[in-house]
Amino acid sequence: MKRTVLLLLFAVSMIAARASGELLQFGTSNYEGWVYTQSIVELNNSNISQDNINLYWDYVLNSPEVTASGVKSIAVNVTGRTNGYQSGEYSNTLARVTLQLINDNDSVLMEKKHTFSTKERDRNFEVVFDVSDIAGTPFRLRLACWDANMESRLSVRKVLAVVKEYNLSGVEGDVNNDGVVTSADVTALYDLLLNGDTSHVINGDVTNDGVVTSADVTSVYSILLGGS
């Protein structure tokens, strides 16, 4: 094993990667895996490419499936537009946005609602989910304005879901947050350095210098061997 890890260190010695807490992104041509539906009927996804995701009645936007292992909370930031805000038919109450985390059976795992306090064309708001109880459970994000009329609908432009707080085990070198330091933590760092894949890396910056480098692999390997 020691020889394998030394070879690994040599292979990644010139590579550095910055860990990212981004989970989901929608907008600016990042639409892969997102689905726009009316009731259970999938609409023409060319609407997505035109940033024309109108949420009202049973028109909803569903994200790809993700898993937030080792995460305590996530923040979902939504940017949109309400063109009918000056209409007499517009209502902040009707324009209320519902955000849900749902499983593969469409059962609701968590739900948050946001009601706008002012009448404005351009909208931006953030909702925080405490996902401690569903950590490790695959989920999708669903956005809807089920009470909205045509004037109160929200046209979604961007969605960004990021990790707000990790639920770290508190064990130094426990990169994958399973409570112990094993070769799996070295593997997690190795994958990050070679591929830039942060999906399974919770605390890769072991040396706390702001980036993930071969020095972090060395630190975890030292802990694994019983060093300081």
C-alpha positions as semicolon CSV with decimal commas, in nm:
position;residue;x (nm);y (nm);z (nm)
1;M;0,000;0,000;0,000
2;K;0,284;0,240;0,089
3;R;0,436;0,206;-0,257
4;T;0,097;0,267;-0,420
5;V;0,040;0,587;-0,226
6;L;0,392;0,715;-0,301
7;L;0,329;0,660;-0,672
8;L;-0,002;0,840;-0,632
9;L;0,174;1,139;-0,474
10;F;0,419;1,157;-0,761
11;A;0,139;1,145;-1,018
12;V;-0,051;1,435;-0,866
13;S;0,239;1,642;-0,736
14;M;0,187;1,913;-1,000
15;I;-0,193;1,924;-0,976
16;A;-0,400;2,146;-0,747
17;A;-0,780;2,162;-0,728
18;R;-1,011;2,392;-0,537
19;A;-1,295;2,209;-0,367
20;S;-1,640;2,334;-0,463
21;G;-1,961;2,320;-0,265
22;E;-2,181;2,354;-0,573
23;L;-2,454;2,091;-0,598
24;L;-2,689;2,211;-0,871
25;Q;-2,683;2,486;-1,131
26;F;-2,946;2,600;-1,379
27;G;-2,922;2,880;-1,636
28;T;-2,656;3,033;-1,862
29;S;-2,661;2,717;-2,077
30;N;-2,639;2,481;-1,777
31;Y;-2,961;2,287;-1,829
32;E;-2,842;1,926;-1,844
33;G;-3,071;1,696;-1,649
34;W;-3,329;1,965;-1,564
35;V;-3,689;1,894;-1,669
36;Y;-3,973;2,142;-1,720
37;T;-4,315;1,983;-1,682
38;Q;-4,684;2,061;-1,679
39;S;-4,851;1,819;-1,442
40;I;-4,678;1,492;-1,539
41;V;-4,626;1,585;-1,906
42;E;-4,272;1,686;-2,001
43;L;-4,274;2,008;-2,201
44;N;-4,049;2,101;-2,489
45;N;-3,708;2,154;-2,330
46;S;-3,627;2,419;-2,589
47;N;-3,813;2,646;-2,347
48;I;-3,531;2,592;-2,101
49;S;-3,267;2,701;-2,350
50;Q;-3,461;3,027;-2,391
51;D;-3,468;3,097;-2,017
52;N;-3,845;3,084;-2,039
53;I;-3,939;2,874;-1,737
54;N;-4,271;3,018;-1,632
55;L;-4,387;2,878;-1,298
56;Y;-4,760;2,895;-1,237
57;W;-5,046;2,647;-1,187
58;D;-4,897;2,300;-1,247
59;Y;-4,591;2,411;-1,445
60;V;-4,284;2,308;-1,245
61;L;-3,907;2,283;-1,283
62;N;-3,726;1,971;-1,162
63;S;-3,352;1,937;-1,111
64;P;-3,131;1,636;-1,178
65;E;-3,086;1,395;-0,889
66;V;-2,806;1,467;-0,644
67;T;-2,678;1,327;-0,316
68;A;-2,544;1,553;-0,040
69;S;-2,350;1,308;0,176
70;G;-2,190;1,464;0,483
71;V;-2,381;1,790;0,436
72;K;-2,570;1,969;0,712
73;S;-2,741;2,243;0,512
74;I;-2,771;2,368;0,156
75;A;-2,860;2,713;0,023
76;V;-3,074;2,748;-0,291
77;N;-3,051;3,084;-0,467
78;V;-3,313;3,164;-0,730
79;T;-3,307;3,449;-0,984
80;G;-3,617;3,522;-1,190
81;R;-3,849;3,780;-1,334
82;T;-4,215;3,874;-1,287
83;N;-4,331;4,068;-1,591
84;G;-4,685;4,116;-1,458
85;Y;-4,589;4,287;-1,132
86;Q;-4,756;4,616;-1,238
87;S;-5,084;4,446;-1,329
88;G;-5,386;4,481;-1,104
89;E;-5,411;4,101;-1,116
90;Y;-5,064;4,057;-0,964
91;S;-5,044;3,924;-0,608
92;N;-4,738;3,860;-0,388
93;T;-4,936;3,589;-0,213
94;L;-5,021;3,412;-0,539
95;A;-4,661;3,451;-0,656
96;R;-4,531;3,255;-0,358
97;V;-4,260;3,010;-0,466
98;T;-4,253;2,655;-0,331
99;L;-3,921;2,472;-0,322
100;Q;-3,919;2,101;-0,244
101;L;-3,662;1,828;-0,208
102;I;-3,824;1,514;-0,349
103;N;-3,713;1,152;-0,386
104;D;-3,733;0,929;-0,693
105;N;-4,099;0,850;-0,609
106;D;-4,184;1,222;-0,606
107;S;-4,248;1,206;-0,231
108;V;-4,164;1,532;-0,057
109;L;-3,864;1,505;0,175
110;M;-3,849;1,874;0,267
111;E;-4,038;2,189;0,168
112;K;-3,982;2,563;0,192
113;K;-4,198;2,851;0,069
114;H;-4,095;3,205;-0,018
115;T;-4,338;3,497;-0,042
116;F;-4,221;3,822;-0,197
117;S;-4,261;4,137;0,014
118;T;-4,259;4,390;-0,270
119;K;-4,379;4,419;-0,628
120;E;-4,072;4,408;-0,850
121;R;-3,986;4,282;-1,195
122;D;-3,649;4,123;-1,115
123;R;-3,643;3,871;-0,832
124;N;-3,366;3,711;-0,630
125;F;-3,401;3,515;-0,310
126;E;-3,233;3,240;-0,112
127;V;-3,381;2,948;0,080
128;V;-3,181;2,728;0,320
129;F;-3,258;2,361;0,380
130;D;-3,127;2,170;0,683
131;V;-3,059;1,833;0,521
132;S;-2,900;1,659;0,820
133;D;-3,185;1,407;0,842
134;I;-3,166;1,312;0,474
135;A;-2,787;1,318;0,433
136;G;-2,688;1,050;0,184
137;T;-3,041;1,024;0,040
138;P;-3,066;1,100;-0,334
139;F;-3,302;1,389;-0,403
140;R;-3,417;1,634;-0,668
141;L;-3,508;2,000;-0,627
142;R;-3,854;2,102;-0,745
143;L;-3,963;2,464;-0,795
144;A;-4,328;2,561;-0,836
145;C;-4,573;2,851;-0,802
146;W;-4,892;2,647;-0,781
147;D;-5,115;2,939;-0,673
148;A;-4,986;3,186;-0,930
149;N;-5,198;3,329;-1,210
150;M;-5,052;3,448;-1,540
151;E;-4,967;3,793;-1,398
152;S;-4,809;3,649;-1,083
153;R;-4,599;3,379;-1,247
154;L;-4,224;3,368;-1,197
155;S;-3,997;3,326;-1,498
156;V;-3,695;3,141;-1,362
157;R;-3,359;3,250;-1,503
158;K;-3,101;3,098;-1,269
159;V;-3,087;2,849;-0,985
160;L;-2,779;2,771;-0,781
161;A;-2,775;2,521;-0,494
162;V;-2,458;2,506;-0,286
163;V;-2,343;2,346;0,037
164;K;-2,390;2,600;0,315
165;E;-2,254;2,388;0,599
166;Y;-2,084;2,051;0,609
167;N;-2,170;1,801;0,881
168;L;-1,811;1,699;0,948
169;S;-1,730;1,402;1,168
170;G;-1,463;1,594;1,358
171;V;-1,203;1,326;1,283
172;E;-0,888;1,477;1,132
173;G;-0,821;1,334;0,787
174;D;-1,174;1,194;0,752
175;V;-1,223;1,328;0,400
176;N;-1,538;1,130;0,317
177;N;-1,695;1,195;0,660
178;D;-1,757;0,831;0,757
179;G;-1,606;0,871;1,102
180;V;-1,274;0,694;1,041
181;V;-0,958;0,753;0,838
182;T;-0,905;0,479;0,580
183;S;-0,760;0,431;0,232
184;A;-1,100;0,551;0,101
185;D;-1,008;0,902;0,215
186;V;-0,684;0,887;0,016
187;T;-0,882;0,762;-0,286
188;A;-1,128;1,051;-0,251
189;L;-0,846;1,304;-0,265
190;Y;-0,682;1,120;-0,553
191;D;-1,004;1,137;-0,757
192;L;-1,040;1,507;-0,681
193;L;-0,689;1,590;-0,790
194;L;-0,703;1,392;-1,114
195;N;-1,061;1,466;-1,216
196;G;-1,169;1,774;-1,024
197;D;-1,460;1,564;-0,897
198;T;-1,580;1,697;-0,561
199;S;-1,904;1,496;-0,542
200;H;-1,768;1,259;-0,277
201;V;-1,513;1,487;-0,113
202;I;-1,636;1,657;0,203
203;N;-1,321;1,791;0,368
204;G;-1,042;1,760;0,116
205;D;-0,844;2,064;0,230
206;V;-0,679;1,886;0,524
207;T;-0,395;2,137;0,547
208;N;-0,641;2,430;0,552
209;D;-0,455;2,634;0,290
210;G;-0,760;2,692;0,066
211;V;-0,674;2,440;-0,205
212;V;-0,651;2,063;-0,238
213;T;-0,300;1,950;-0,334
214;S;-0,069;1,651;-0,293
215;A;0,019;1,794;0,051
216;D;-0,332;1,701;0,166
217;V;-0,282;1,346;0,040
218;T;0,046;1,331;0,234
219;S;-0,130;1,452;0,549
220;V;-0,405;1,192;0,526
221;Y;-0,154;0,918;0,451
222;S;0,049;1,021;0,756
223;I;-0,262;1,003;0,975
224;L;-0,347;0,664;0,825
225;L;-0,003;0,532;0,921
226;G;-0,036;0,668;1,273
227;G;0,173;0,981;1,232
228;S;0,094;1,328;1,362
